[in-house]
Amino acid sequence: MKVVSRWIYNFAVKKGYPPDSATYFGRKAIHILASGVASILIPILYKEPIIPFLSAIVLAIYTYLPHKKNKLNQWYQARNNTKEVNFSIMWGISILVGWYFDKTFWLGVIPVLFMSFGDGITGIIRNIIYKKRTKAWEGSFGMLFACVLIGSRMGIAGIVAAIFATIVEKSDRIDDNISVPIVSLITLIIFKSFFPSLAQSFF
């Protein structure tokens, strides 16, 4: 993944994107190709959440150290922006907490898929259009479409969670790597606990 994200960064720079914008492409590629794929494999490969959770914490430390040492991997890390660390931590927490409410893992996996694919797609769309990190409706519509498809894995509950995730992602007040998984996870837990019939998969 390191090689792929770096290649995407270099390709974007060659195509005329500013370095900060190219970094954003590299970061979103990791969102989709690393986190997204890993999340999908969790229900297949694991029966308990401890190893995925600990792996996420190790990754959070790994991504924080370049900031601490002031030796950033510029193809996906930005100065004064440690959101990829938050991403790793929230990924682990969502998988861990979700498992206690749903031993199939999907309740915890869906929020991180919103964060991986949904937020990844919205960032790429906005970056292509504006060539900088910004919030715009074009990207939000892309995220909503992706998240509704993902959320349908848990029926009405998943679709409602997808809508809430898209809404909170649009705000710049809180890091969306924190707000998206928290809001969608809480939504799914409420449905699973009190309205289980609405948390049934459409497929």
Coordinates of C-alpha atoms in Angstrom, one line a residue:
M1 CA 0.0 0.0 0.0
K2 CA 2.9 2.3 0.7
V3 CA 4.2 1.9 -2.8
V4 CA 0.7 2.4 -4.4
S5 CA -0.1 5.5 -2.4
R6 CA 3.3 7.0 -3.2
W7 CA 2.8 6.3 -6.9
I8 CA -0.6 8.0 -6.8
Y9 CA 1.0 11.0 -5.1
N10 CA 3.8 11.3 -7.7
F11 CA 1.3 10.8 -10.5
A12 CA -1.0 13.6 -9.2
V13 CA 2.0 16.0 -8.9
K14 CA 3.0 15.2 -12.5
K15 CA -0.6 16.0 -13.6
G16 CA -0.3 19.5 -12.1
Y17 CA -1.9 19.0 -8.7
P18 CA -0.3 21.0 -5.9
P19 CA 1.7 18.8 -3.4
D20 CA -0.9 19.3 -0.6
S21 CA -3.6 18.1 -3.0
A22 CA -1.5 15.2 -4.2
T23 CA -1.0 14.2 -0.6
Y24 CA -4.7 14.1 -0.1
F25 CA -5.0 11.6 -3.1
G26 CA -2.4 9.4 -1.4
R27 CA -4.2 9.5 1.9
K28 CA -7.6 8.6 0.3
A29 CA -6.0 5.7 -1.6
I30 CA -4.9 4.2 1.7
H31 CA -8.5 4.8 3.1
I32 CA -10.0 2.7 0.3
L33 CA -7.3 0.2 -0.7
A34 CA -5.9 -0.6 2.7
S35 CA -8.5 0.1 5.4
G36 CA -11.5 -0.7 3.2
V37 CA -10.2 -4.1 2.0
A38 CA -9.0 -5.0 5.5
S39 CA -12.4 -4.2 6.9
I40 CA -14.2 -6.4 4.5
L41 CA -11.9 -9.3 5.4
I42 CA -12.5 -9.0 9.2
P43 CA -15.7 -11.1 9.3
I44 CA -14.0 -13.7 7.2
L45 CA -10.7 -14.0 9.0
Y46 CA -11.5 -13.4 12.6
K47 CA -13.9 -14.6 15.3
E48 CA -12.7 -12.2 18.0
P49 CA -11.8 -8.5 17.8
I50 CA -8.6 -8.3 19.9
I51 CA -6.1 -8.8 17.1
P52 CA -7.7 -6.3 14.7
F53 CA -8.0 -3.8 17.6
L54 CA -4.3 -4.2 18.6
S55 CA -3.2 -4.0 15.0
A56 CA -5.1 -0.7 14.7
I57 CA -3.3 0.7 17.8
V58 CA 0.1 -0.4 16.4
L59 CA -0.7 1.3 13.1
A60 CA -1.8 4.5 15.0
I61 CA 1.6 4.6 16.7
Y62 CA 3.3 3.9 13.5
T63 CA 1.6 6.8 11.7
Y64 CA 2.1 9.2 14.7
L65 CA 5.8 8.7 15.0
P66 CA 6.7 10.6 11.7
H67 CA 4.8 13.6 13.2
K68 CA 6.6 13.3 16.5
K69 CA 10.0 13.1 14.7
N70 CA 9.1 15.7 12.1
K71 CA 9.9 13.2 9.3
L72 CA 6.5 13.0 7.5
N73 CA 5.8 10.6 4.6
Q74 CA 4.6 13.5 2.4
W75 CA 2.7 11.3 0.0
Y76 CA 0.0 10.7 2.6
Q77 CA 0.8 12.8 5.7
A78 CA 0.4 16.6 6.1
R79 CA 2.0 18.9 8.6
N80 CA -0.1 19.8 11.6
N81 CA -2.7 17.2 10.6
T82 CA -2.7 13.9 12.5
K83 CA -6.1 12.7 11.2
E84 CA -4.7 9.5 9.9
V85 CA -3.8 8.6 13.5
N86 CA -7.4 9.3 14.6
F87 CA -8.5 7.1 11.6
S88 CA -6.5 4.1 12.9
I89 CA -7.7 4.5 16.5
M90 CA -11.4 4.8 15.5
W91 CA -11.0 1.9 13.1
G92 CA -9.9 -0.3 16.0
I93 CA -12.5 1.0 18.5
S94 CA -15.4 0.5 16.0
I95 CA -14.4 -3.1 15.3
L96 CA -14.0 -3.8 19.1
V97 CA -17.2 -2.2 20.3
G98 CA -19.3 -3.4 17.3
W99 CA -18.3 -7.0 18.0
Y100 CA -19.9 -6.9 21.5
F101 CA -23.3 -6.1 19.9
D102 CA -22.9 -8.3 16.8
K103 CA -20.6 -11.3 16.8
T104 CA -20.7 -11.3 12.9
F105 CA -18.5 -8.1 13.1
W106 CA -20.7 -6.3 10.6
L107 CA -22.1 -3.8 13.0
G108 CA -18.6 -2.6 13.7
V109 CA -17.3 -3.1 10.1
I110 CA -20.0 -0.9 8.4
P111 CA -19.0 2.3 10.2
V112 CA -15.3 1.8 9.2
L113 CA -16.4 1.1 5.6
F114 CA -18.3 4.4 5.7
M115 CA -15.0 6.0 6.8
S116 CA -12.9 4.0 4.3
F117 CA -14.9 4.0 1.1
G118 CA -17.4 6.8 1.8
D119 CA -15.0 9.4 3.1
G120 CA -12.4 8.2 0.6
I121 CA -14.7 8.7 -2.4
T122 CA -15.9 12.1 -1.2
G123 CA -12.3 13.3 -0.8
I124 CA -11.3 12.1 -4.2
I125 CA -14.3 13.8 -5.9
R126 CA -13.6 17.1 -4.1
N127 CA -9.9 17.0 -4.8
I128 CA -10.4 16.3 -8.5
I129 CA -12.8 19.3 -8.8
Y130 CA -11.1 21.8 -6.5
K131 CA -7.5 20.6 -6.3
K132 CA -7.4 21.2 -2.6
R133 CA -8.9 19.8 0.6
T134 CA -12.3 21.2 1.0
K135 CA -15.9 20.4 1.8
A136 CA -18.3 20.4 -1.1
W137 CA -21.7 18.9 -2.0
E138 CA -20.4 17.1 -5.0
G139 CA -18.3 14.9 -2.7
S140 CA -21.1 14.5 -0.2
F141 CA -23.4 13.1 -2.9
G142 CA -20.7 10.6 -3.8
M143 CA -20.3 9.6 -0.2
L144 CA -24.0 9.2 0.3
F145 CA -24.3 6.9 -2.7
A146 CA -21.4 4.7 -1.5
C147 CA -22.5 4.6 2.1
V148 CA -26.1 3.7 1.3
L149 CA -24.9 0.7 -0.8
I150 CA -22.7 -0.3 2.1
G151 CA -25.3 0.3 4.8
S152 CA -27.9 -1.8 3.1
R153 CA -25.9 -4.7 4.5
M154 CA -27.8 -3.9 7.7
G155 CA -31.1 -2.9 6.1
I156 CA -33.0 0.3 7.1
A157 CA -30.6 0.8 10.1
G158 CA -27.6 0.8 7.8
I159 CA -29.2 3.3 5.4
V160 CA -30.1 5.7 8.2
A161 CA -26.6 5.4 9.5
A162 CA -25.3 6.2 6.0
I163 CA -27.3 9.4 5.9
F164 CA -26.1 10.5 9.4
A165 CA -22.5 9.6 8.5
T166 CA -22.7 11.8 5.3
I167 CA -24.2 14.7 7.3
V168 CA -21.6 14.8 10.0
E169 CA -18.7 14.3 7.4
K170 CA -19.8 17.6 5.8
S171 CA -18.9 19.5 9.0
D172 CA -15.4 20.8 9.6
R173 CA -16.0 21.3 13.4
I174 CA -15.0 17.7 14.3
D175 CA -12.5 15.4 12.5
D176 CA -14.7 13.2 10.3
N177 CA -12.4 10.3 11.1
I178 CA -13.9 10.5 14.5
S179 CA -17.5 11.7 13.9
V180 CA -18.4 9.4 11.0
P181 CA -17.6 6.1 12.8
I182 CA -19.0 7.3 16.2
V183 CA -22.3 8.6 14.8
S184 CA -22.9 5.6 12.5
L185 CA -21.8 3.1 15.2
I186 CA -24.2 4.5 17.8
T187 CA -27.0 4.6 15.2
L188 CA -26.5 0.9 14.4
I189 CA -26.3 -0.1 18.0
I190 CA -29.6 1.7 18.8
F191 CA -31.3 -0.1 15.9
K192 CA -29.8 -3.4 16.8
S193 CA -30.7 -3.1 20.4
F194 CA -34.2 -1.6 20.1
F195 CA -35.4 -2.2 16.6
P196 CA -33.6 -5.4 15.5
S197 CA -36.1 -6.1 12.7
L198 CA -34.9 -2.9 11.0
A199 CA -31.3 -4.0 11.1
Q200 CA -31.8 -7.1 8.9
S201 CA -29.7 -7.3 5.7
F202 CA -31.3 -6.6 2.3
F203 CA -29.0 -9.3 0.8

